[in-house]
Amino acid sequence: MTNVPTTREIFFAFFRITMLAFGGAIAWVHRGLVVERKWLTEHEFAETLSLCQFLPGPNITNYAVIVGMRFRGVAGATAAVTALILPPMFILIGIGALYEHIASVAAVRGALNGLSAAAAGLFLVLLINLLRTLARTRPAVTLPIAAASFAAVLSGVLSIPLALLTLGPISIALAWFRRR
């Protein structure tokens, strides 16, 4: 971390993220906070994201709170969450009122399908970046745990909370034994 952002900078960073992110906000958080502003390193981003996925609530909201608190305390967290939530809320209220009238239009359905594909692409880019960071910064023993978590959740054997509760302690134990 090279510079500490002001509360205003935090607000406008998350405002930009929320206005650009259509279904892939975490990818925009990565781009905005790690790549462009360099407020976080790749390692800090990955660790914070891991924590946000463990906490209850939406990952992106958790991320905004953590980043805001880290740099500017309660004022920073408030600025980040306000910028992240209020603009899309007002936009969605307007779109929701309009959607009922235009949902049956084929062009609208096509546009929504295109947006879904774009969001999936953003998610894949984020996933690849996170896997690269994991592979570079973590011991080799973490990759099998990550693969097991992915497989267990994808196959439906475990829900995300159960995967965290089951495989999290195993991962911690392996890391602890490795350090000894």
mmCIF file with all atom_site columns, N, CA and C in Angstrom, residues 1-17 28-46 48 63-72 75-77 79-81 83:
data_model
loop_
_atom_site.group_PDB
_atom_site.id
_atom_site.type_symbol
_atom_site.label_atom_id
_atom_site.label_alt_id
_atom_site.label_comp_id
_atom_site.label_asym_id
_atom_site.label_entity_id
_atom_site.label_seq_id
_atom_site.pdbx_PDB_ins_code
_atom_site.Cartn_x
_atom_site.Cartn_y
_atom_site.Cartn_z
_atom_site.occupancy
_atom_site.B_iso_or_equiv
_atom_site.pdbx_formal_charge
_atom_site.auth_seq_id
_atom_site.auth_comp_id
_atom_site.auth_asym_id
_atom_site.auth_atom_id
_atom_site.pdbx_PDB_model_num
ATOM 1   N N  . MET A 1 1  ? 0.850   -1.175  0.000   1.00 0.00 ? 1  MET A N  1
ATOM 2   C CA . MET A 1 1  ? 0.000   0.000   0.000   1.00 0.00 ? 1  MET A CA 1
ATOM 3   C C  . MET A 1 1  ? 0.891   1.231   0.000   1.00 0.00 ? 1  MET A C  1
ATOM 4   N N  . THR A 1 2  ? 0.722   2.081   -0.989  1.00 0.00 ? 2  THR A N  1
ATOM 5   C CA . THR A 1 2  ? 1.578   3.247   -1.101  1.00 0.00 ? 2  THR A CA 1
ATOM 6   C C  . THR A 1 2  ? 0.921   4.514   -0.590  1.00 0.00 ? 2  THR A C  1
ATOM 7   N N  . ASN A 1 3  ? -0.388  4.645   -0.735  1.00 0.00 ? 3  ASN A N  1
ATOM 8   C CA . ASN A 1 3  ? -1.046  5.862   -0.279  1.00 0.00 ? 3  ASN A CA 1
ATOM 9   C C  . ASN A 1 3  ? -2.342  5.518   0.436   1.00 0.00 ? 3  ASN A C  1
ATOM 10  N N  . VAL A 1 4  ? -2.714  6.375   1.358   1.00 0.00 ? 4  VAL A N  1
ATOM 11  C CA . VAL A 1 4  ? -3.956  6.179   2.101   1.00 0.00 ? 4  VAL A CA 1
ATOM 12  C C  . VAL A 1 4  ? -5.003  7.099   1.484   1.00 0.00 ? 4  VAL A C  1
ATOM 13  N N  . PRO A 1 5  ? -6.078  6.516   0.954   1.00 0.00 ? 5  PRO A N  1
ATOM 14  C CA . PRO A 1 5  ? -7.089  7.345   0.298   1.00 0.00 ? 5  PRO A CA 1
ATOM 15  C C  . PRO A 1 5  ? -7.908  8.147   1.299   1.00 0.00 ? 5  PRO A C  1
ATOM 16  N N  . THR A 1 6  ? -8.425  9.274   0.825   1.00 0.00 ? 6  THR A N  1
ATOM 17  C CA . THR A 1 6  ? -9.333  10.075  1.639   1.00 0.00 ? 6  THR A CA 1
ATOM 18  C C  . THR A 1 6  ? -10.711 9.415   1.628   1.00 0.00 ? 6  THR A C  1
ATOM 19  N N  . THR A 1 7  ? -11.573 9.879   2.513   1.00 0.00 ? 7  THR A N  1
ATOM 20  C CA . THR A 1 7  ? -12.943 9.369   2.549   1.00 0.00 ? 7  THR A CA 1
ATOM 21  C C  . THR A 1 7  ? -13.646 9.660   1.231   1.00 0.00 ? 7  THR A C  1
ATOM 22  N N  . ARG A 1 8  ? -13.397 10.822  0.683   1.00 0.00 ? 8  ARG A N  1
ATOM 23  C CA . ARG A 1 8  ? -13.983 11.202  -0.620  1.00 0.00 ? 8  ARG A CA 1
ATOM 24  C C  . ARG A 1 8  ? -13.485 10.266  -1.725  1.00 0.00 ? 8  ARG A C  1
ATOM 25  N N  . GLU A 1 9  ? -12.204 9.948   -1.726  1.00 0.00 ? 9  GLU A N  1
ATOM 26  C CA . GLU A 1 9  ? -11.654 9.028   -2.728  1.00 0.00 ? 9  GLU A CA 1
ATOM 27  C C  . GLU A 1 9  ? -12.265 7.636   -2.588  1.00 0.00 ? 9  GLU A C  1
ATOM 28  N N  . ILE A 1 10 ? -12.461 7.193   -1.351  1.00 0.00 ? 10 ILE A N  1
ATOM 29  C CA . ILE A 1 10 ? -13.098 5.890   -1.120  1.00 0.00 ? 10 ILE A CA 1
ATOM 30  C C  . ILE A 1 10 ? -14.521 5.911   -1.678  1.00 0.00 ? 10 ILE A C  1
ATOM 31  N N  . PHE A 1 11 ? -15.251 6.983   -1.377  1.00 0.00 ? 11 PHE A N  1
ATOM 32  C CA . PHE A 1 11 ? -16.625 7.097   -1.878  1.00 0.00 ? 11 PHE A CA 1
ATOM 33  C C  . PHE A 1 11 ? -16.653 6.995   -3.400  1.00 0.00 ? 11 PHE A C  1
ATOM 34  N N  . PHE A 1 12 ? -15.833 7.794   -4.073  1.00 0.00 ? 12 PHE A N  1
ATOM 35  C CA . PHE A 1 12 ? -15.884 7.817   -5.536  1.00 0.00 ? 12 PHE A CA 1
ATOM 36  C C  . PHE A 1 12 ? -15.307 6.551   -6.168  1.00 0.00 ? 12 PHE A C  1
ATOM 37  N N  . ALA A 1 13 ? -14.390 5.884   -5.503  1.00 0.00 ? 13 ALA A N  1
ATOM 38  C CA . ALA A 1 13 ? -13.893 4.604   -6.019  1.00 0.00 ? 13 ALA A CA 1
ATOM 39  C C  . ALA A 1 13 ? -15.023 3.572   -6.015  1.00 0.00 ? 13 ALA A C  1
ATOM 40  N N  . PHE A 1 14 ? -15.758 3.486   -4.914  1.00 0.00 ? 14 PHE A N  1
ATOM 41  C CA . PHE A 1 14 ? -16.854 2.518   -4.842  1.00 0.00 ? 14 PHE A CA 1
ATOM 42  C C  . PHE A 1 14 ? -18.063 2.962   -5.664  1.00 0.00 ? 14 PHE A C  1
ATOM 43  N N  . PHE A 1 15 ? -18.247 4.268   -5.826  1.00 0.00 ? 15 PHE A N  1
ATOM 44  C CA . PHE A 1 15 ? -19.303 4.759   -6.715  1.00 0.00 ? 15 PHE A CA 1
ATOM 45  C C  . PHE A 1 15 ? -19.001 4.319   -8.149  1.00 0.00 ? 15 PHE A C  1
ATOM 46  N N  . ARG A 1 16 ? -17.757 4.473   -8.579  1.00 0.00 ? 16 ARG A N  1
ATOM 47  C CA . ARG A 1 16 ? -17.358 4.053   -9.931  1.00 0.00 ? 16 ARG A CA 1
ATOM 48  C C  . ARG A 1 16 ? -17.530 2.540   -10.092 1.00 0.00 ? 16 ARG A C  1
ATOM 49  N N  . ILE A 1 17 ? -17.106 1.800   -9.078  1.00 0.00 ? 17 ILE A N  1
ATOM 50  C CA . ILE A 1 17 ? -17.240 0.340   -9.125  1.00 0.00 ? 17 ILE A CA 1
ATOM 51  C C  . ILE A 1 17 ? -18.701 -0.050  -9.286  1.00 0.00 ? 17 ILE A C  1
ATOM 52  N N  . TRP A 1 28 ? -14.441 -5.757  -10.584 1.00 0.00 ? 28 TRP A N  1
ATOM 53  C CA . TRP A 1 28 ? -14.206 -4.312  -10.677 1.00 0.00 ? 28 TRP A CA 1
ATOM 54  C C  . TRP A 1 28 ? -13.491 -3.785  -9.435  1.00 0.00 ? 28 TRP A C  1
ATOM 55  N N  . VAL A 1 29 ? -13.780 -4.371  -8.275  1.00 0.00 ? 29 VAL A N  1
ATOM 56  C CA . VAL A 1 29 ? -13.055 -3.992  -7.059  1.00 0.00 ? 29 VAL A CA 1
ATOM 57  C C  . VAL A 1 29 ? -11.575 -4.298  -7.252  1.00 0.00 ? 29 VAL A C  1
ATOM 58  N N  . HIS A 1 30 ? -11.280 -5.475  -7.772  1.00 0.00 ? 30 HIS A N  1
ATOM 59  C CA . HIS A 1 30 ? -9.885  -5.854  -8.026  1.00 0.00 ? 30 HIS A CA 1
ATOM 60  C C  . HIS A 1 30 ? -9.224  -4.850  -8.957  1.00 0.00 ? 30 HIS A C  1
ATOM 61  N N  . ARG A 1 31 ? -9.889  -4.588  -10.052 1.00 0.00 ? 31 ARG A N  1
ATOM 62  C CA . ARG A 1 31 ? -9.316  -3.645  -11.033 1.00 0.00 ? 31 ARG A CA 1
ATOM 63  C C  . ARG A 1 31 ? -9.132  -2.253  -10.424 1.00 0.00 ? 31 ARG A C  1
ATOM 64  N N  . GLY A 1 32 ? -10.158 -1.761  -9.733  1.00 0.00 ? 32 GLY A N  1
ATOM 65  C CA . GLY A 1 32 ? -10.111 -0.407  -9.193  1.00 0.00 ? 32 GLY A CA 1
ATOM 66  C C  . GLY A 1 32 ? -9.142  -0.219  -8.041  1.00 0.00 ? 32 GLY A C  1
ATOM 67  N N  . LEU A 1 33 ? -9.122  -1.175  -7.112  1.00 0.00 ? 33 LEU A N  1
ATOM 68  C CA . LEU A 1 33 ? -8.329  -0.990  -5.895  1.00 0.00 ? 33 LEU A CA 1
ATOM 69  C C  . LEU A 1 33 ? -6.922  -1.565  -5.981  1.00 0.00 ? 33 LEU A C  1
ATOM 70  N N  . VAL A 1 34 ? -6.728  -2.606  -6.796  1.00 0.00 ? 34 VAL A N  1
ATOM 71  C CA . VAL A 1 34 ? -5.409  -3.239  -6.904  1.00 0.00 ? 34 VAL A CA 1
ATOM 72  C C  . VAL A 1 34 ? -4.664  -2.736  -8.135  1.00 0.00 ? 34 VAL A C  1
ATOM 73  N N  . VAL A 1 35 ? -5.290  -2.825  -9.286  1.00 0.00 ? 35 VAL A N  1
ATOM 74  C CA . VAL A 1 35 ? -4.618  -2.517  -10.543 1.00 0.00 ? 35 VAL A CA 1
ATOM 75  C C  . VAL A 1 35 ? -4.480  -1.011  -10.756 1.00 0.00 ? 35 VAL A C  1
ATOM 76  N N  . GLU A 1 36 ? -5.581  -0.279  -10.644 1.00 0.00 ? 36 GLU A N  1
ATOM 77  C CA . GLU A 1 36 ? -5.553  1.146   -10.963 1.00 0.00 ? 36 GLU A CA 1
ATOM 78  C C  . GLU A 1 36 ? -5.027  2.017   -9.818  1.00 0.00 ? 36 GLU A C  1
ATOM 79  N N  . ARG A 1 37 ? -5.610  1.887   -8.635  1.00 0.00 ? 37 ARG A N  1
ATOM 80  C CA . ARG A 1 37 ? -5.247  2.782   -7.536  1.00 0.00 ? 37 ARG A CA 1
ATOM 81  C C  . ARG A 1 37 ? -4.096  2.264   -6.675  1.00 0.00 ? 37 ARG A C  1
ATOM 82  N N  . LYS A 1 38 ? -3.862  0.963   -6.723  1.00 0.00 ? 38 LYS A N  1
ATOM 83  C CA . LYS A 1 38 ? -2.801  0.324   -5.946  1.00 0.00 ? 38 LYS A CA 1
ATOM 84  C C  . LYS A 1 38 ? -2.963  0.562   -4.439  1.00 0.00 ? 38 LYS A C  1
ATOM 85  N N  . TRP A 1 39 ? -4.216  0.588   -3.988  1.00 0.00 ? 39 TRP A N  1
ATOM 86  C CA . TRP A 1 39 ? -4.480  0.713   -2.563  1.00 0.00 ? 39 TRP A CA 1
ATOM 87  C C  . TRP A 1 39 ? -4.229  -0.612  -1.855  1.00 0.00 ? 39 TRP A C  1
ATOM 88  N N  . LEU A 1 40 ? -4.382  -1.720  -2.581  1.00 0.00 ? 40 LEU A N  1
ATOM 89  C CA . LEU A 1 40 ? -4.163  -3.052  -2.036  1.00 0.00 ? 40 LEU A CA 1
ATOM 90  C C  . LEU A 1 40 ? -3.233  -3.820  -2.960  1.00 0.00 ? 40 LEU A C  1
ATOM 91  N N  . THR A 1 41 ? -2.479  -4.746  -2.379  1.00 0.00 ? 41 THR A N  1
ATOM 92  C CA . THR A 1 41 ? -1.670  -5.654  -3.195  1.00 0.00 ? 41 THR A CA 1
ATOM 93  C C  . THR A 1 41 ? -2.543  -6.837  -3.611  1.00 0.00 ? 41 THR A C  1
ATOM 94  N N  . GLU A 1 42 ? -2.039  -7.640  -4.528  1.00 0.00 ? 42 GLU A N  1
ATOM 95  C CA . GLU A 1 42 ? -2.764  -8.856  -4.927  1.00 0.00 ? 42 GLU A CA 1
ATOM 96  C C  . GLU A 1 42 ? -3.007  -9.745  -3.706  1.00 0.00 ? 42 GLU A C  1
ATOM 97  N N  . HIS A 1 43 ? -1.989  -9.859  -2.880  1.00 0.00 ? 43 HIS A N  1
ATOM 98  C CA . HIS A 1 43 ? -2.087  -10.703 -1.684  1.00 0.00 ? 43 HIS A CA 1
ATOM 99  C C  . HIS A 1 43 ? -3.145  -10.152 -0.724  1.00 0.00 ? 43 HIS A C  1
ATOM 100 N N  . GLU A 1 44 ? -3.140  -8.851  -0.481  1.00 0.00 ? 44 GLU A N  1
ATOM 101 C CA . GLU A 1 44 ? -4.132  -8.243  0.406   1.00 0.00 ? 44 GLU A CA 1
ATOM 102 C C  . GLU A 1 44 ? -5.541  -8.408  -0.162  1.00 0.00 ? 44 GLU A C  1
ATOM 103 N N  . PHE A 1 45 ? -5.676  -8.244  -1.475  1.00 0.00 ? 45 PHE A N  1
ATOM 104 C CA . PHE A 1 45 ? -6.975  -8.420  -2.114  1.00 0.00 ? 45 PHE A CA 1
ATOM 105 C C  . PHE A 1 45 ? -7.499  -9.833  -1.885  1.00 0.00 ? 45 PHE A C  1
ATOM 106 N N  . ALA A 1 46 ? -6.647  -10.835 -2.142  1.00 0.00 ? 46 ALA A N  1
ATOM 107 C CA . ALA A 1 46 ? -7.056  -12.232 -2.005  1.00 0.00 ? 46 ALA A CA 1
ATOM 108 C C  . ALA A 1 46 ? -7.416  -12.564 -0.552  1.00 0.00 ? 46 ALA A C  1
ATOM 109 N N  . THR A 1 48 ? -8.427  -10.463 1.806   1.00 0.00 ? 48 THR A N  1
ATOM 110 C CA . THR A 1 48 ? -9.649  -9.758  2.180   1.00 0.00 ? 48 THR A CA 1
ATOM 111 C C  . THR A 1 48 ? -10.862 -10.431 1.557   1.00 0.00 ? 48 THR A C  1
ATOM 112 N N  . TYR A 1 63 ? -16.654 -6.333  1.510   1.00 0.00 ? 63 TYR A N  1
ATOM 113 C CA . TYR A 1 63 ? -15.393 -5.778  1.015   1.00 0.00 ? 63 TYR A CA 1
ATOM 114 C C  . TYR A 1 63 ? -15.362 -4.265  1.198   1.00 0.00 ? 63 TYR A C  1
ATOM 115 N N  . ALA A 1 64 ? -16.473 -3.606  0.866   1.00 0.00 ? 64 ALA A N  1
ATOM 116 C CA . ALA A 1 64 ? -16.543 -2.151  1.014   1.00 0.00 ? 64 ALA A CA 1
ATOM 117 C C  . ALA A 1 64 ? -16.344 -1.744  2.476   1.00 0.00 ? 64 ALA A C  1
ATOM 118 N N  . VAL A 1 65 ? -16.979 -2.461  3.381   1.00 0.00 ? 65 VAL A N  1
ATOM 119 C CA . VAL A 1 65 ? -16.844 -2.142  4.808   1.00 0.00 ? 65 VAL A CA 1
ATOM 120 C C  . VAL A 1 65 ? -15.390 -2.326  5.257   1.00 0.00 ? 65 VAL A C  1
ATOM 121 N N  . ILE A 1 66 ? -14.785 -3.439  4.880   1.00 0.00 ? 66 ILE A N  1
ATOM 122 C CA . ILE A 1 66 ? -13.417 -3.723  5.321   1.00 0.00 ? 66 ILE A CA 1
ATOM 123 C C  . ILE A 1 66 ? -12.429 -2.706  4.760   1.00 0.00 ? 66 ILE A C  1
ATOM 124 N N  . VAL A 1 67 ? -12.544 -2.397  3.472   1.00 0.00 ? 67 VAL A N  1
ATOM 125 C CA . VAL A 1 67 ? -11.619 -1.431  2.865   1.00 0.00 ? 67 VAL A CA 1
ATOM 126 C C  . VAL A 1 67 ? -11.829 -0.050  3.473   1.00 0.00 ? 67 VAL A C  1
ATOM 127 N N  . GLY A 1 68 ? -13.087 0.366   3.597   1.00 0.00 ? 68 GLY A N  1
ATOM 128 C CA . GLY A 1 68 ? -13.364 1.670   4.199   1.00 0.00 ? 68 GLY A CA 1
ATOM 129 C C  . GLY A 1 68 ? -12.845 1.769   5.622   1.00 0.00 ? 68 GLY A C  1
ATOM 130 N N  . MET A 1 69 ? -13.087 0.720   6.429   1.00 0.00 ? 69 MET A N  1
ATOM 131 C CA . MET A 1 69 ? -12.600 0.709   7.816   1.00 0.00 ? 69 MET A CA 1
ATOM 132 C C  . MET A 1 69 ? -11.079 0.731   7.868   1.00 0.00 ? 69 MET A C  1
ATOM 133 N N  . ARG A 1 70 ? -10.452 -0.005  6.984   1.00 0.00 ? 70 ARG A N  1
ATOM 134 C CA . ARG A 1 70 ? -8.986  -0.093  6.983   1.00 0.00 ? 70 ARG A CA 1
ATOM 135 C C  . ARG A 1 70 ? -8.351  1.280   6.780   1.00 0.00 ? 70 ARG A C  1
ATOM 136 N N  . PHE A 1 71 ? -8.905  2.039   5.851   1.00 0.00 ? 71 PHE A N  1
ATOM 137 C CA . PHE A 1 71 ? -8.266  3.302   5.511   1.00 0.00 ? 71 PHE A CA 1
ATOM 138 C C  . PHE A 1 71 ? -8.786  4.508   6.284   1.00 0.00 ? 71 PHE A C  1
ATOM 139 N N  . ARG A 1 72 ? -10.086 4.539   6.597   1.00 0.00 ? 72 ARG A N  1
ATOM 140 C CA . ARG A 1 72 ? -10.654 5.736   7.225   1.00 0.00 ? 72 ARG A CA 1
ATOM 141 C C  . ARG A 1 72 ? -11.661 5.445   8.329   1.00 0.00 ? 72 ARG A C  1
ATOM 142 N N  . ALA A 1 75 ? -16.047 6.334   9.076   1.00 0.00 ? 75 ALA A N  1
ATOM 143 C CA . ALA A 1 75 ? -16.373 7.271   7.989   1.00 0.00 ? 75 ALA A CA 1
ATOM 144 C C  . ALA A 1 75 ? -16.048 6.652   6.630   1.00 0.00 ? 75 ALA A C  1
ATOM 145 N N  . GLY A 1 76 ? -14.934 5.960   6.530   1.00 0.00 ? 76 GLY A N  1
ATOM 146 C CA . GLY A 1 76 ? -14.564 5.303   5.277   1.00 0.00 ? 76 GLY A CA 1
ATOM 147 C C  . GLY A 1 76 ? -15.504 4.172   4.929   1.00 0.00 ? 76 GLY A C  1
ATOM 148 N N  . ALA A 1 77 ? -15.871 3.374   5.938   1.00 0.00 ? 77 ALA A N  1
ATOM 149 C CA . ALA A 1 77 ? -16.803 2.269   5.703   1.00 0.00 ? 77 ALA A CA 1
ATOM 150 C C  . ALA A 1 77 ? -18.165 2.797   5.277   1.00 0.00 ? 77 ALA A C  1
ATOM 151 N N  . ALA A 1 79 ? -18.789 5.685   3.804   1.00 0.00 ? 79 ALA A N  1
ATOM 152 C CA . ALA A 1 79 ? -18.657 6.237   2.448   1.00 0.00 ? 79 ALA A CA 1
ATOM 153 C C  . ALA A 1 79 ? -18.668 5.124   1.408   1.00 0.00 ? 79 ALA A C  1
ATOM 154 N N  . ALA A 1 80 ? -17.918 4.057   1.653   1.00 0.00 ? 80 ALA A N  1
ATOM 155 C CA . ALA A 1 80 ? -17.832 2.958   0.694   1.00 0.00 ? 80 ALA A CA 1
ATOM 156 C C  . ALA A 1 80 ? -19.182 2.272   0.510   1.00 0.00 ? 80 ALA A C  1
ATOM 157 N N  . VAL A 1 81 ? -19.848 1.959   1.602   1.00 0.00 ? 81 VAL A N  1
ATOM 158 C CA . VAL A 1 81 ? -21.126 1.250   1.517   1.00 0.00 ? 81 VAL A CA 1
ATOM 159 C C  . VAL A 1 81 ? -22.208 2.153   0.917   1.00 0.00 ? 81 VAL A C  1
ATOM 160 N N  . ALA A 1 83 ? -21.791 4.610   -1.240  1.00 0.00 ? 83 ALA A N  1
ATOM 161 C CA . ALA A 1 83 ? -21.533 4.712   -2.676  1.00 0.00 ? 83 ALA A CA 1
ATOM 162 C C  . ALA A 1 83 ? -21.861 3.415   -3.396  1.00 0.00 ? 83 ALA A C  1
#
